[in-house]
Coordinates of C-alpha atoms in Angstrom, one line a residue:
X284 CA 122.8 125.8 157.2
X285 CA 120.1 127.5 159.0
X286 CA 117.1 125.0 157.5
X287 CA 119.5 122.1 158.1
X288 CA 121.1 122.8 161.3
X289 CA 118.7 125.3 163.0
X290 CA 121.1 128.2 163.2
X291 CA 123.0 130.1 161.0
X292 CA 126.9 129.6 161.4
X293 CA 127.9 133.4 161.4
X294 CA 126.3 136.5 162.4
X295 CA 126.9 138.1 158.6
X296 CA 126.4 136.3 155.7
X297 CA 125.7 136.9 151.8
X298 CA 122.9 134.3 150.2
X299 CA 124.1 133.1 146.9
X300 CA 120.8 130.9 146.8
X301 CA 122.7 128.0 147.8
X302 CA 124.8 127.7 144.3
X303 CA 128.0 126.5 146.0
X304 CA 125.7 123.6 148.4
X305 CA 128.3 120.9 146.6
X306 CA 131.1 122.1 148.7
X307 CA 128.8 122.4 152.1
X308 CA 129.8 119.3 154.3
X309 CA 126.9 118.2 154.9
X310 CA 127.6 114.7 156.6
X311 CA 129.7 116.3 159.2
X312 CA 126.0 116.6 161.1
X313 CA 126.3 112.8 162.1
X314 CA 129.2 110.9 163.5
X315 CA 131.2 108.5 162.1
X316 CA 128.6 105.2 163.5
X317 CA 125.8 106.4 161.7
X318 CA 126.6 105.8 158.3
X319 CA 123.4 104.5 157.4
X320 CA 122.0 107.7 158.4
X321 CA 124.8 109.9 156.6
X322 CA 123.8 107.6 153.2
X323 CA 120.2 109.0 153.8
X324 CA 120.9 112.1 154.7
X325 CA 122.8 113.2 151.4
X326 CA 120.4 111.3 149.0
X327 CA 117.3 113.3 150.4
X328 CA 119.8 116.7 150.6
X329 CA 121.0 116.1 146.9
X330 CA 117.4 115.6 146.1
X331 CA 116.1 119.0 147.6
X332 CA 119.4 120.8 146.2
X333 CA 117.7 119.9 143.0
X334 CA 114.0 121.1 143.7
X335 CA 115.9 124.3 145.2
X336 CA 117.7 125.0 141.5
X337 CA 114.4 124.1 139.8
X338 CA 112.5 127.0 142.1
X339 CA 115.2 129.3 141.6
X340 CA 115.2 129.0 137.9
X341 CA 112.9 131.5 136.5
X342 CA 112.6 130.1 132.6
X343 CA 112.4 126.4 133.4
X344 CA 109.0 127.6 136.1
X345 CA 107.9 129.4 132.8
X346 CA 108.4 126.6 130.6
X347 CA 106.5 124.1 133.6
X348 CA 103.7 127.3 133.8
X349 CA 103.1 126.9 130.3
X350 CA 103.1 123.5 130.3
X351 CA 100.0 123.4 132.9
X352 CA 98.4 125.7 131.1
X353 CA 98.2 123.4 127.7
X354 CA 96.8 121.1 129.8
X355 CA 94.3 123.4 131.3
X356 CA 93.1 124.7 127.7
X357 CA 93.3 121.0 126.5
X358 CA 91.3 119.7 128.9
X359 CA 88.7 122.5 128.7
X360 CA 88.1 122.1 125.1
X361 CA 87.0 118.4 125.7
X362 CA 90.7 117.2 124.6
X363 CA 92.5 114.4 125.8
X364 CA 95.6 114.5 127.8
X365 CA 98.2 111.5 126.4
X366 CA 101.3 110.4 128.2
X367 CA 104.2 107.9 127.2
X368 CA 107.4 107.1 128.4
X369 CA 109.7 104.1 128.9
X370 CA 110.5 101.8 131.6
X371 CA 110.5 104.0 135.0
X372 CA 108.9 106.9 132.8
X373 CA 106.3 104.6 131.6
X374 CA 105.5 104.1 135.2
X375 CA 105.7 107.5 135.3
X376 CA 103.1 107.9 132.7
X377 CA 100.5 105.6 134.0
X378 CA 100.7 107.7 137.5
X379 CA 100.0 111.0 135.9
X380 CA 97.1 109.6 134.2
X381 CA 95.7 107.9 137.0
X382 CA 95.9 111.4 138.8
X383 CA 93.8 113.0 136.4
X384 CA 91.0 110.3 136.0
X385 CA 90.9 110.1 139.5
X386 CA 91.5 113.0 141.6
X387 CA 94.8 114.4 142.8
X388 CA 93.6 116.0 146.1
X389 CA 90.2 117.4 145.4
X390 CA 87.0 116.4 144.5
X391 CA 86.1 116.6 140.7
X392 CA 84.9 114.7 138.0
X393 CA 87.6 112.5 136.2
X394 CA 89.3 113.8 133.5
X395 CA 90.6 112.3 130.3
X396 CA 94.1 110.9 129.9
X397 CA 95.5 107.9 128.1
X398 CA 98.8 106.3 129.4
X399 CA 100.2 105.0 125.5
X400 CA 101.3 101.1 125.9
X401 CA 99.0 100.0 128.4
X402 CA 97.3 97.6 126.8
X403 CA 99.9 94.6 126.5
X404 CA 98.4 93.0 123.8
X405 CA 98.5 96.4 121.3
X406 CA 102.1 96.4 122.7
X407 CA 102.9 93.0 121.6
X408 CA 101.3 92.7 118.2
X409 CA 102.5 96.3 116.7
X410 CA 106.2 95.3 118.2
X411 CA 105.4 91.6 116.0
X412 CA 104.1 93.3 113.1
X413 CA 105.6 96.9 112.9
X414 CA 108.6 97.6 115.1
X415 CA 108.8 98.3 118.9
X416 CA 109.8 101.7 118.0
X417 CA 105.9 101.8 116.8
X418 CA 104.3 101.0 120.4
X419 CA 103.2 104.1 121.0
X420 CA 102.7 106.2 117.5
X421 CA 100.7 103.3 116.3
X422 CA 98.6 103.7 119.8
X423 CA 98.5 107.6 118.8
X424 CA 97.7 107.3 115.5
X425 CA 94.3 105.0 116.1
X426 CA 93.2 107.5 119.2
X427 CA 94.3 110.9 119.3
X428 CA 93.0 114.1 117.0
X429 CA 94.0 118.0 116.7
X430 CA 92.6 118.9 120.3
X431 CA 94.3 116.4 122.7
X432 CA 97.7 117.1 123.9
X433 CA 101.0 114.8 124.3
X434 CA 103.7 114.9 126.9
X435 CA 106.1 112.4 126.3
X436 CA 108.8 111.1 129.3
X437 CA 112.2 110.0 128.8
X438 CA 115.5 110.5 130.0
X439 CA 118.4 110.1 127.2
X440 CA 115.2 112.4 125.1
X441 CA 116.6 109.8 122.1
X442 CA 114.5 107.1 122.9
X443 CA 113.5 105.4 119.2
X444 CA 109.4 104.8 120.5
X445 CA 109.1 108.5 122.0
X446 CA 111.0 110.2 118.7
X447 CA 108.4 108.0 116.6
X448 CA 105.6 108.8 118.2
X449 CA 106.3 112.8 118.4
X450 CA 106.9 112.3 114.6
X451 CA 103.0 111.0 114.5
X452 CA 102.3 114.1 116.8
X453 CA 103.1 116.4 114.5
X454 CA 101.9 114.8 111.2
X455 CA 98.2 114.6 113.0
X456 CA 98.8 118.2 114.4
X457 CA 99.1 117.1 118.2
X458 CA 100.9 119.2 120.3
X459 CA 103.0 117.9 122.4
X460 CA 105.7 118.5 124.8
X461 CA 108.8 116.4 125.9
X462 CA 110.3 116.1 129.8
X463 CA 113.8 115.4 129.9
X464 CA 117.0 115.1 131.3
X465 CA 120.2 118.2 130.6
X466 CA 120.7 116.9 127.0
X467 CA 119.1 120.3 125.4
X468 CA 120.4 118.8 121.9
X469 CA 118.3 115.5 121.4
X470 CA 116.5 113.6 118.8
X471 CA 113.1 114.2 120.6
X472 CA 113.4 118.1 121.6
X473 CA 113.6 118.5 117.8
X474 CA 110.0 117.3 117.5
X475 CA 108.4 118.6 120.2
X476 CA 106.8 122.0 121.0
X477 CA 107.8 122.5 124.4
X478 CA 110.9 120.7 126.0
X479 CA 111.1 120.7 129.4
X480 CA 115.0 120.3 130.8
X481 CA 116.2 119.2 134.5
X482 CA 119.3 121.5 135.7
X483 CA 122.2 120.3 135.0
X484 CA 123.4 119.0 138.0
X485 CA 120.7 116.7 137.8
X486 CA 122.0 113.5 135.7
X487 CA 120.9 110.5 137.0
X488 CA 118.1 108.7 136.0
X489 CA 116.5 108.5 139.3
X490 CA 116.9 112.3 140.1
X491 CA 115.5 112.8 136.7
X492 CA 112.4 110.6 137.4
X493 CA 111.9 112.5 140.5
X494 CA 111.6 115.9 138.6
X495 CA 109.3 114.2 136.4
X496 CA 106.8 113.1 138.6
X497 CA 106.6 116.5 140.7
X498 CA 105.8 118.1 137.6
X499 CA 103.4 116.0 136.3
X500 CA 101.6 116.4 139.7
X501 CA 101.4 120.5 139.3
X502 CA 100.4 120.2 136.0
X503 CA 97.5 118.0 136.9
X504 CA 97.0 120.8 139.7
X505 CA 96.7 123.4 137.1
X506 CA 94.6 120.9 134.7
X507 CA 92.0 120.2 136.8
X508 CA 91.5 124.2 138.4
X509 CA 88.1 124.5 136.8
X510 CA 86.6 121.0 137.3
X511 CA 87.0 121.3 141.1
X512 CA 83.6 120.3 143.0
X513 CA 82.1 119.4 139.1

């Protein structure tokens, strides 16, 4: 209450780090005519509830900490950083890549990263020829060796392309790591070295997605620590 409204509501209070924020009525701050705004509101308030759970959460920074540092040691070993994902995560993928080939907010040389899938006509022909649940391992399989470093994207963590392709990970002694939504029990955390959960009040897709990205922009933060002003 105090970082929304300004002000505490009572001169005592106990802090349960904000736990119980499902039952604050939030929307009571506008009237009635500004639905629009109230809409707004509570999408941007459910979304910071969530970053606030993820801050509070000592084991899922670890498992995020640990995470940046693969990336740090891969990248300073000459590796390559790969990323994959589908549909929104594939987006997703493309956008942590670009961040560490270009710069995410200081000046160093570009680093190496592959987005899996981008090129539409690999896509097409090992989909023709193979199975679309071969997009990315075949992709893998052609460019990656022992030092690079996978992190794979997706939601349901059962998609068919992202289980195959952390099967090819581990038969060419990639390490990889999977972000993901709840589900701890899922085809593609069985694979993986490091799975990476949302909290479990986060289920959509969307507020999954969102988690995502914000952690593929620290990691990139961590990655690129001893290139800055290279």
């Amino acid at each position: 209450h105090e970082l929304i409204l300004g002000k505490p509501e009572a001169d005592y209070f106990i802090d349960d780090k904000a736990f119980n924020d499902k039952h604050w009525l939030w929307e009571r701050t506008y009237n009635e005519e500004n639905t629009d705004l109230t809409s707004a509101f509570n999408f941007f308030t459910e979304s910071s509830i969530s970053f606030s759970h993820i801050a509070q959460n000592s084991d899922l920074l670890n498992k995020i900490q640990i995470l940046g540092n693969n990336v740090r040691e891969t990248l300073n070993k000459g590796g390559t950083i790969f990323l994959a994902g589908n549909g929104g995560s594939f987006s997703d993928s493309q956008h942590i890549a670009a961040e560490f080939i270009g710069k995410l907010n200081k000046e160093r040389i570009p680093l190496p990263s592959i987005a899996l899938g981008t090129n539409l006509s690999s896509v097409t022909a090992i989909a023709n020829d193979f199975g679309y649940e071969q997009i990315f391992s075949r992709e893998l399989d052609a460019l990656g060796s022992e030092k690079d470093y996978l992190i794979t994207l997706s939601t349901s963590g059962n998609s068919k392309n992202i289980v195959k392709l952390l099967e090819t990970a581990k038969l060419k002694k990639i390490k990889s790591s999977l972000l993901t939504g709840p589900n701890f029990e899922t085809q593609a955390s069985k694979l993986c070295d490091l799975t990476i959960n949302t909290p479990n009040n986060v289920k959509t897709t969307a507020g999954i997605q969102q988690i995502h990205i914000a952690i593929g922009h620290y990691i990139c933060e961590i990655g690129q620590a001893d290139f800055i002003g290279c």
